[in-house]
Amino acid sequence: MNPMNKYEKLEKIGEGTYGTVFKAKNRQTQEIVALKRYRLDTEDEGIPSSALREICLMKELKHQNIVRLQDVLHSDRRLTLVFEYVDQDLFHYLESHKNTGVNPTKVKKFMYQLLKGLAFCHAQNILHRDLKPQNLLLNANGELKLADFGLARVFNVPLQSYSNEVVTLWYRPPDVLLGNKRYTTSIDIWSAGCIFAEMATCEPLLPGIDEEDQLLKIFQLVGSPTEDSWPGITRLPRYSNISGFPPKPIANVVPSLNTTGLDLLLKHLKSNPSHRISAEEALLHEYFTSS
């Protein structure tokens, strides 16, 4: 059988600039899968770099909380990545719970799984660089899985210079917004903190309109940074003086989190990236052991 005919498309479940995602069925095993199809428009372009990066990284990332790449199919006109099928994403889950909220026990469970997957990535020296509810999948058993590694990359020590055109705006940390290109795992930790708050409230924490507005919303929440609290901030390429904001009481912003949950959240949302908690440290936080 032609490998491209191995799967029967059932329905389209997503579309982006790269191509289309389908729900499909393996004709031989009847297993339901997700097909991520990249369009290969011209011979000159070849396989998109994001697809090559995703394939290479996904082959290394075998973990319960990371979506599994099962197969790669390639023809002259099309590249198809075959993933395990997962029922829904966190974005749609939160949308469906806006009226009732998410049970605090489930928020805790989802956050723990997010950090487990993230800690595994970081232990392999891999940055996700695009954490957001749309890229976190939830299966029928309540398992959360990191997905869409198209912007992910391996990081090295000492740090190299990376692109700061990464991370969807609402989940992008202030250091990256200010032009820092020498970031490390802290880039994902900030995003995880924003998602943590969103799970607890079913509303985005920092829905900025543009980069300037995003920075304003961040500093209105966590307070204006200074050279004392964040040495080197004034030397960042896009630095502008946003002063005069004291930190907001986080309990007023995310009232459904308990004291230990708020403490963990604040440890993610540090303006100075060197002050953010690591995923490994976060997994040991009292929030996950207290009732």
PDB file of C-alpha atoms in Angstrom, residues 2-252:
ATOM      1  CA  ASN A   2       1.158   3.503  -0.809  1.00  0.00           C
ATOM      2  CA  PRO A   3       2.179   4.969   2.599  1.00  0.00           C
ATOM      3  CA  MET A   4       0.154   8.095   1.811  1.00  0.00           C
ATOM      4  CA  ASN A   5      -2.993   5.923   1.538  1.00  0.00           C
ATOM      5  CA  LYS A   6      -2.384   4.220   4.875  1.00  0.00           C
ATOM      6  CA  TYR A   7      -4.680   6.693   6.625  1.00  0.00           C
ATOM      7  CA  GLU A   8      -8.287   7.619   5.934  1.00  0.00           C
ATOM      8  CA  LYS A   9      -9.039  11.283   6.613  1.00  0.00           C
ATOM      9  CA  LEU A  10     -12.104  11.759   8.818  1.00  0.00           C
ATOM     10  CA  GLU A  11     -12.299  15.502   9.425  1.00  0.00           C
ATOM     11  CA  LYS A  12     -10.240  18.677   9.455  1.00  0.00           C
ATOM     12  CA  ILE A  13      -9.416  19.783  13.000  1.00  0.00           C
ATOM     13  CA  GLY A  14      -7.043  22.697  12.416  1.00  0.00           C
ATOM     14  CA  GLU A  15      -5.329  24.886   9.853  1.00  0.00           C
ATOM     15  CA  GLY A  16      -2.346  27.216   9.903  1.00  0.00           C
ATOM     16  CA  THR A  17       0.273  28.795   7.672  1.00  0.00           C
ATOM     17  CA  TYR A  18       2.182  25.482   7.589  1.00  0.00           C
ATOM     18  CA  GLY A  19      -0.737  23.367   6.357  1.00  0.00           C
ATOM     19  CA  THR A  20      -3.631  21.417   7.806  1.00  0.00           C
ATOM     20  CA  VAL A  21      -4.314  19.015  10.677  1.00  0.00           C
ATOM     21  CA  PHE A  22      -6.768  16.150  10.142  1.00  0.00           C
ATOM     22  CA  LYS A  23      -8.318  13.541  12.338  1.00  0.00           C
ATOM     23  CA  ALA A  24      -7.720  10.259  10.524  1.00  0.00           C
ATOM     24  CA  LYS A  25      -7.891   6.486  10.898  1.00  0.00           C
ATOM     25  CA  ASN A  26      -5.181   3.921  10.224  1.00  0.00           C
ATOM     26  CA  ARG A  27      -6.842   1.668   7.640  1.00  0.00           C
ATOM     27  CA  GLN A  28      -4.965  -1.406   8.918  1.00  0.00           C
ATOM     28  CA  THR A  29      -5.210  -1.015  12.712  1.00  0.00           C
ATOM     29  CA  GLN A  30      -8.304   1.247  12.902  1.00  0.00           C
ATOM     30  CA  GLU A  31      -6.352   3.482  15.307  1.00  0.00           C
ATOM     31  CA  ILE A  32      -7.414   7.141  15.328  1.00  0.00           C
ATOM     32  CA  VAL A  33      -4.488   9.520  14.681  1.00  0.00           C
ATOM     33  CA  ALA A  34      -3.811  13.176  13.895  1.00  0.00           C
ATOM     34  CA  LEU A  35      -2.197  14.039  10.544  1.00  0.00           C
ATOM     35  CA  LYS A  36      -0.248  17.289  10.349  1.00  0.00           C
ATOM     36  CA  ARG A  37       0.190  17.966   6.638  1.00  0.00           C
ATOM     37  CA  TYR A  38       2.725  20.503   5.423  1.00  0.00           C
ATOM     38  CA  ARG A  39       2.269  21.962   1.973  1.00  0.00           C
ATOM     39  CA  LEU A  40       5.427  21.788  -0.155  1.00  0.00           C
ATOM     40  CA  ASP A  41       4.590  24.510  -2.670  1.00  0.00           C
ATOM     41  CA  THR A  42       7.762  24.723  -4.738  1.00  0.00           C
ATOM     42  CA  GLU A  43      10.844  22.656  -5.378  1.00  0.00           C
ATOM     43  CA  ASP A  44      13.027  25.580  -4.268  1.00  0.00           C
ATOM     44  CA  GLU A  45      11.620  25.744  -0.756  1.00  0.00           C
ATOM     45  CA  GLY A  46      11.860  22.034   0.044  1.00  0.00           C
ATOM     46  CA  ILE A  47      10.782  20.881   3.494  1.00  0.00           C
ATOM     47  CA  PRO A  48      10.003  23.799   5.869  1.00  0.00           C
ATOM     48  CA  SER A  49      12.624  24.302   8.558  1.00  0.00           C
ATOM     49  CA  SER A  50       9.919  24.231  11.245  1.00  0.00           C
ATOM     50  CA  ALA A  51       8.872  20.757  10.077  1.00  0.00           C
ATOM     51  CA  LEU A  52      12.433  19.442  10.047  1.00  0.00           C
ATOM     52  CA  ARG A  53      13.035  20.862  13.518  1.00  0.00           C
ATOM     53  CA  GLU A  54       9.802  19.373  14.823  1.00  0.00           C
ATOM     54  CA  ILE A  55      10.609  15.931  13.400  1.00  0.00           C
ATOM     55  CA  CYS A  56      14.136  15.893  14.855  1.00  0.00           C
ATOM     56  CA  LEU A  57      13.007  17.049  18.293  1.00  0.00           C
ATOM     57  CA  MET A  58       9.916  14.847  18.522  1.00  0.00           C
ATOM     58  CA  LYS A  59      12.016  11.752  17.896  1.00  0.00           C
ATOM     59  CA  GLU A  60      13.926  12.598  21.094  1.00  0.00           C
ATOM     60  CA  LEU A  61      10.911  13.510  23.218  1.00  0.00           C
ATOM     61  CA  LYS A  62       9.293  10.296  24.441  1.00  0.00           C
ATOM     62  CA  HIS A  63       7.246  11.222  27.509  1.00  0.00           C
ATOM     63  CA  GLN A  64       3.706  10.706  28.789  1.00  0.00           C
ATOM     64  CA  ASN A  65       3.075  14.464  28.831  1.00  0.00           C
ATOM     65  CA  ILE A  66       4.346  15.123  25.299  1.00  0.00           C
ATOM     66  CA  VAL A  67       2.293  14.221  22.246  1.00  0.00           C
ATOM     67  CA  ARG A  68       3.825  11.215  20.467  1.00  0.00           C
ATOM     68  CA  LEU A  69       5.083  11.350  16.868  1.00  0.00           C
ATOM     69  CA  GLN A  70       4.246   7.981  15.316  1.00  0.00           C
ATOM     70  CA  ASP A  71       5.299   8.277  11.694  1.00  0.00           C
ATOM     71  CA  VAL A  72       6.586  10.631   8.981  1.00  0.00           C
ATOM     72  CA  LEU A  73       5.302  10.327   5.403  1.00  0.00           C
ATOM     73  CA  HIS A  74       6.963  12.205   2.558  1.00  0.00           C
ATOM     74  CA  SER A  75       6.033  12.571  -1.102  1.00  0.00           C
ATOM     75  CA  ASP A  76       7.006  15.093  -3.795  1.00  0.00           C
ATOM     76  CA  ARG A  77       4.224  17.500  -2.895  1.00  0.00           C
ATOM     77  CA  ARG A  78       3.446  16.739   0.742  1.00  0.00           C
ATOM     78  CA  LEU A  79       5.001  16.054   4.105  1.00  0.00           C
ATOM     79  CA  THR A  80       2.769  14.435   6.713  1.00  0.00           C
ATOM     80  CA  LEU A  81       3.532  13.990  10.399  1.00  0.00           C
ATOM     81  CA  VAL A  82       1.436  11.314  12.108  1.00  0.00           C
ATOM     82  CA  PHE A  83       0.736  11.990  15.804  1.00  0.00           C
ATOM     83  CA  GLU A  84      -1.274  10.193  18.444  1.00  0.00           C
ATOM     84  CA  TYR A  85      -4.784  11.627  18.453  1.00  0.00           C
ATOM     85  CA  VAL A  86      -5.758  13.638  21.518  1.00  0.00           C
ATOM     86  CA  ASP A  87      -9.395  14.662  22.065  1.00  0.00           C
ATOM     87  CA  GLN A  88      -9.156  18.428  22.605  1.00  0.00           C
ATOM     88  CA  ASP A  89      -6.854  21.294  23.469  1.00  0.00           C
ATOM     89  CA  LEU A  90      -6.738  23.278  26.690  1.00  0.00           C
ATOM     90  CA  PHE A  91      -8.033  26.413  24.943  1.00  0.00           C
ATOM     91  CA  HIS A  92     -11.349  24.800  24.047  1.00  0.00           C
ATOM     92  CA  TYR A  93     -11.535  23.087  27.441  1.00  0.00           C
ATOM     93  CA  LEU A  94     -11.251  26.455  29.213  1.00  0.00           C
ATOM     94  CA  GLU A  95     -13.766  28.028  26.818  1.00  0.00           C
ATOM     95  CA  SER A  96     -16.288  25.327  27.770  1.00  0.00           C
ATOM     96  CA  HIS A  97     -15.743  26.004  31.493  1.00  0.00           C
ATOM     97  CA  LYS A  98     -16.080  29.800  31.467  1.00  0.00           C
ATOM     98  CA  ASN A  99     -19.415  29.717  33.282  1.00  0.00           C
ATOM     99  CA  THR A 100     -18.516  27.107  35.884  1.00  0.00           C
ATOM    100  CA  GLY A 101     -14.739  27.484  36.251  1.00  0.00           C
ATOM    101  CA  VAL A 102     -12.262  24.615  36.427  1.00  0.00           C
ATOM    102  CA  ASN A 103     -12.190  22.517  39.580  1.00  0.00           C
ATOM    103  CA  PRO A 104      -9.094  23.558  41.622  1.00  0.00           C
ATOM    104  CA  THR A 105      -8.014  19.910  41.865  1.00  0.00           C
ATOM    105  CA  LYS A 106      -8.020  19.691  38.054  1.00  0.00           C
ATOM    106  CA  VAL A 107      -6.055  22.952  37.764  1.00  0.00           C
ATOM    107  CA  LYS A 108      -3.446  21.418  40.067  1.00  0.00           C
ATOM    108  CA  LYS A 109      -3.375  18.172  38.073  1.00  0.00           C
ATOM    109  CA  PHE A 110      -3.051  19.966  34.717  1.00  0.00           C
ATOM    110  CA  MET A 111      -0.305  22.282  36.005  1.00  0.00           C
ATOM    111  CA  TYR A 112       1.670  19.359  37.409  1.00  0.00           C
ATOM    112  CA  GLN A 113       1.504  17.542  34.058  1.00  0.00           C
ATOM    113  CA  LEU A 114       2.488  20.705  32.179  1.00  0.00           C
ATOM    114  CA  LEU A 115       5.554  21.058  34.411  1.00  0.00           C
ATOM    115  CA  LYS A 116       6.394  17.344  34.059  1.00  0.00           C
ATOM    116  CA  GLY A 117       6.452  17.626  30.271  1.00  0.00           C
ATOM    117  CA  LEU A 118       8.356  20.901  30.440  1.00  0.00           C
ATOM    118  CA  ALA A 119      10.933  19.542  32.897  1.00  0.00           C
ATOM    119  CA  PHE A 120      11.567  16.627  30.530  1.00  0.00           C
ATOM    120  CA  CYS A 121      12.064  18.999  27.568  1.00  0.00           C
ATOM    121  CA  HIS A 122      14.439  21.200  29.554  1.00  0.00           C
ATOM    122  CA  ALA A 123      16.411  18.168  30.767  1.00  0.00           C
ATOM    123  CA  GLN A 124      16.971  17.352  27.068  1.00  0.00           C
ATOM    124  CA  ASN A 125      18.111  20.980  26.487  1.00  0.00           C
ATOM    125  CA  ILE A 126      14.991  21.730  24.444  1.00  0.00           C
ATOM    126  CA  LEU A 127      13.011  24.976  24.653  1.00  0.00           C
ATOM    127  CA  HIS A 128       9.393  24.800  23.481  1.00  0.00           C
ATOM    128  CA  ARG A 129       9.122  28.575  22.821  1.00  0.00           C
ATOM    129  CA  ASP A 130       5.384  28.557  22.032  1.00  0.00           C
ATOM    130  CA  LEU A 131       3.501  27.386  25.098  1.00  0.00           C
ATOM    131  CA  LYS A 132      -0.153  28.452  25.035  1.00  0.00           C
ATOM    132  CA  PRO A 133      -3.488  26.703  25.714  1.00  0.00           C
ATOM    133  CA  GLN A 134      -3.919  25.850  22.004  1.00  0.00           C
ATOM    134  CA  ASN A 135      -0.658  23.849  22.132  1.00  0.00           C
ATOM    135  CA  LEU A 136      -1.589  21.815  25.200  1.00  0.00           C
ATOM    136  CA  LEU A 137      -3.745  18.778  24.469  1.00  0.00           C
ATOM    137  CA  LEU A 138      -6.098  16.929  26.828  1.00  0.00           C
ATOM    138  CA  ASN A 139      -7.211  13.349  26.289  1.00  0.00           C
ATOM    139  CA  ALA A 140     -10.310  11.628  27.659  1.00  0.00           C
ATOM    140  CA  ASN A 141      -8.353  10.372  30.692  1.00  0.00           C
ATOM    141  CA  GLY A 142      -7.422  13.904  31.748  1.00  0.00           C
ATOM    142  CA  GLU A 143      -3.814  13.580  30.583  1.00  0.00           C
ATOM    143  CA  LEU A 144      -2.235  16.835  29.413  1.00  0.00           C
ATOM    144  CA  LYS A 145       0.343  16.711  26.620  1.00  0.00           C
ATOM    145  CA  LEU A 146       2.639  19.376  25.164  1.00  0.00           C
ATOM    146  CA  ALA A 147       2.246  19.688  21.403  1.00  0.00           C
ATOM    147  CA  ASP A 148       3.334  21.767  18.392  1.00  0.00           C
ATOM    148  CA  PHE A 149       7.113  21.915  18.601  1.00  0.00           C
ATOM    149  CA  GLY A 150       7.458  23.912  15.363  1.00  0.00           C
ATOM    150  CA  LEU A 151       9.207  26.798  17.179  1.00  0.00           C
ATOM    151  CA  ALA A 152      11.142  24.583  19.596  1.00  0.00           C
ATOM    152  CA  ARG A 153      14.928  24.393  19.515  1.00  0.00           C
ATOM    153  CA  VAL A 154      17.900  22.947  21.312  1.00  0.00           C
ATOM    154  CA  PHE A 155      19.735  25.387  23.579  1.00  0.00           C
ATOM    155  CA  ASN A 156      23.389  25.349  24.510  1.00  0.00           C
ATOM    156  CA  VAL A 157      25.549  26.577  27.369  1.00  0.00           C
ATOM    157  CA  PRO A 158      27.119  29.109  27.140  1.00  0.00           C
ATOM    158  CA  LEU A 159      23.992  30.711  25.752  1.00  0.00           C
ATOM    159  CA  GLN A 160      23.825  31.583  22.088  1.00  0.00           C
ATOM    160  CA  SER A 161      21.740  34.313  20.510  1.00  0.00           C
ATOM    161  CA  TYR A 162      18.250  33.110  19.530  1.00  0.00           C
ATOM    162  CA  SER A 163      15.314  34.725  17.751  1.00  0.00           C
ATOM    163  CA  ASN A 164      13.030  36.882  19.871  1.00  0.00           C
ATOM    164  CA  GLU A 165      10.212  36.485  17.338  1.00  0.00           C
ATOM    165  CA  VAL A 166       8.862  33.574  19.344  1.00  0.00           C
ATOM    166  CA  VAL A 167       6.005  32.821  21.758  1.00  0.00           C
ATOM    167  CA  THR A 168       2.470  34.033  21.093  1.00  0.00           C
ATOM    168  CA  LEU A 169       2.182  37.611  22.399  1.00  0.00           C
ATOM    169  CA  TRP A 170       0.012  36.979  25.480  1.00  0.00           C
ATOM    170  CA  TYR A 171       2.457  34.345  26.776  1.00  0.00           C
ATOM    171  CA  ARG A 172       5.719  36.099  25.817  1.00  0.00           C
ATOM    172  CA  PRO A 173       8.014  37.075  28.724  1.00  0.00           C
ATOM    173  CA  PRO A 174       9.111  40.689  29.264  1.00  0.00           C
ATOM    174  CA  ASP A 175      12.795  39.964  28.598  1.00  0.00           C
ATOM    175  CA  VAL A 176      11.964  38.636  25.106  1.00  0.00           C
ATOM    176  CA  LEU A 177       9.616  41.567  24.463  1.00  0.00           C
ATOM    177  CA  LEU A 178      12.504  43.897  25.366  1.00  0.00           C
ATOM    178  CA  GLY A 179      14.739  42.243  22.764  1.00  0.00           C
ATOM    179  CA  ASN A 180      16.713  39.748  24.843  1.00  0.00           C
ATOM    180  CA  LYS A 181      18.027  37.006  22.524  1.00  0.00           C
ATOM    181  CA  ARG A 182      20.086  35.111  25.116  1.00  0.00           C
ATOM    182  CA  TYR A 183      17.248  33.396  26.914  1.00  0.00           C
ATOM    183  CA  THR A 184      17.049  29.907  28.337  1.00  0.00           C
ATOM    184  CA  THR A 185      14.383  27.715  29.987  1.00  0.00           C
ATOM    185  CA  SER A 186      12.930  30.778  31.741  1.00  0.00           C
ATOM    186  CA  ILE A 187      11.140  31.657  28.482  1.00  0.00           C
ATOM    187  CA  ASP A 188       8.864  28.622  28.896  1.00  0.00           C
ATOM    188  CA  ILE A 189       8.419  29.165  32.632  1.00  0.00           C
ATOM    189  CA  TRP A 190       6.867  32.597  32.100  1.00  0.00           C
ATOM    190  CA  SER A 191       4.439  31.127  29.550  1.00  0.00           C
ATOM    191  CA  ALA A 192       3.572  28.295  31.959  1.00  0.00           C
ATOM    192  CA  GLY A 193       2.774  30.873  34.645  1.00  0.00           C
ATOM    193  CA  CYS A 194       0.407  32.736  32.317  1.00  0.00           C
ATOM    194  CA  ILE A 195      -1.314  29.430  31.490  1.00  0.00           C
ATOM    195  CA  PHE A 196      -1.515  28.520  35.205  1.00  0.00           C
ATOM    196  CA  ALA A 197      -3.440  31.727  35.919  1.00  0.00           C
ATOM    197  CA  GLU A 198      -5.644  31.197  32.872  1.00  0.00           C
ATOM    198  CA  MET A 199      -6.563  27.679  33.995  1.00  0.00           C
ATOM    199  CA  ALA A 200      -7.587  29.083  37.377  1.00  0.00           C
ATOM    200  CA  THR A 201      -9.753  31.898  35.942  1.00  0.00           C
ATOM    201  CA  CYS A 202     -10.693  30.697  32.413  1.00  0.00           C
ATOM    202  CA  GLU A 203      -9.548  34.133  31.192  1.00  0.00           C
ATOM    203  CA  PRO A 204      -6.193  35.144  29.635  1.00  0.00           C
ATOM    204  CA  LEU A 205      -3.956  36.769  32.233  1.00  0.00           C
ATOM    205  CA  LEU A 206      -2.244  39.339  29.987  1.00  0.00           C
ATOM    206  CA  PRO A 207      -4.179  39.871  26.732  1.00  0.00           C
ATOM    207  CA  GLY A 208      -2.057  42.613  25.152  1.00  0.00           C
ATOM    208  CA  ILE A 209      -3.002  44.309  21.882  1.00  0.00           C
ATOM    209  CA  ASP A 210       0.593  44.768  20.677  1.00  0.00           C
ATOM    210  CA  GLU A 211       4.106  44.463  22.134  1.00  0.00           C
ATOM    211  CA  GLU A 212       3.986  47.878  23.812  1.00  0.00           C
ATOM    212  CA  ASP A 213       0.620  47.155  25.389  1.00  0.00           C
ATOM    213  CA  GLN A 214       1.803  43.694  26.417  1.00  0.00           C
ATOM    214  CA  LEU A 215       4.757  45.131  28.340  1.00  0.00           C
ATOM    215  CA  LEU A 216       2.477  47.698  29.967  1.00  0.00           C
ATOM    216  CA  LYS A 217       0.064  44.972  31.127  1.00  0.00           C
ATOM    217  CA  ILE A 218       2.984  42.886  32.478  1.00  0.00           C
ATOM    218  CA  PHE A 219       4.504  45.710  34.525  1.00  0.00           C
ATOM    219  CA  GLN A 220       1.076  46.841  35.771  1.00  0.00           C
ATOM    220  CA  LEU A 221       0.699  43.307  37.165  1.00  0.00           C
ATOM    221  CA  VAL A 222       4.167  42.446  38.512  1.00  0.00           C
ATOM    222  CA  GLY A 223       5.488  45.969  39.066  1.00  0.00           C
ATOM    223  CA  SER A 224       8.008  48.106  37.202  1.00  0.00           C
ATOM    224  CA  PRO A 225      11.513  46.605  37.084  1.00  0.00           C
ATOM    225  CA  THR A 226      14.659  48.602  37.860  1.00  0.00           C
ATOM    226  CA  GLU A 227      18.388  48.068  37.472  1.00  0.00           C
ATOM    227  CA  ASP A 228      18.391  46.950  41.101  1.00  0.00           C
ATOM    228  CA  SER A 229      15.716  44.286  40.646  1.00  0.00           C
ATOM    229  CA  TRP A 230      16.864  43.320  37.133  1.00  0.00           C
ATOM    230  CA  PRO A 231      20.519  44.209  36.461  1.00  0.00           C
ATOM    231  CA  GLY A 232      21.084  44.894  32.750  1.00  0.00           C
ATOM    232  CA  ILE A 233      17.488  45.708  31.839  1.00  0.00           C
ATOM    233  CA  THR A 234      18.372  49.222  30.646  1.00  0.00           C
ATOM    234  CA  ARG A 235      20.828  47.728  28.133  1.00  0.00           C
ATOM    235  CA  LEU A 236      18.249  45.538  26.406  1.00  0.00           C
ATOM    236  CA  PRO A 237      17.631  46.601  22.764  1.00  0.00           C
ATOM    237  CA  ARG A 238      13.975  47.590  23.176  1.00  0.00           C
ATOM    238  CA  TYR A 239      14.196  48.991  26.690  1.00  0.00           C
ATOM    239  CA  SER A 240      11.978  51.945  27.475  1.00  0.00           C
ATOM    240  CA  ASN A 241      11.316  53.333  30.917  1.00  0.00           C
ATOM    241  CA  ILE A 242       7.998  52.009  32.212  1.00  0.00           C
ATOM    242  CA  SER A 243       8.240  53.133  35.799  1.00  0.00           C
ATOM    243  CA  GLY A 244       5.896  53.838  38.665  1.00  0.00           C
ATOM    244  CA  PHE A 245       3.860  50.634  38.813  1.00  0.00           C
ATOM    245  CA  PRO A 246       3.762  48.763  42.119  1.00  0.00           C
ATOM    246  CA  PRO A 247       2.932  45.045  41.905  1.00  0.00           C
ATOM    247  CA  LYS A 248      -0.775  44.213  42.078  1.00  0.00           C
ATOM    248  CA  PRO A 249      -1.947  41.868  44.853  1.00  0.00           C
ATOM    249  CA  ILE A 250      -2.001  38.608  42.881  1.00  0.00           C
ATOM    250  CA  ALA A 251      -4.865  37.230  45.004  1.00  0.00           C
ATOM    251  CA  ASN A 252      -7.099  39.965  43.521  1.00  0.00           C
TER     252      ASN A 252
END
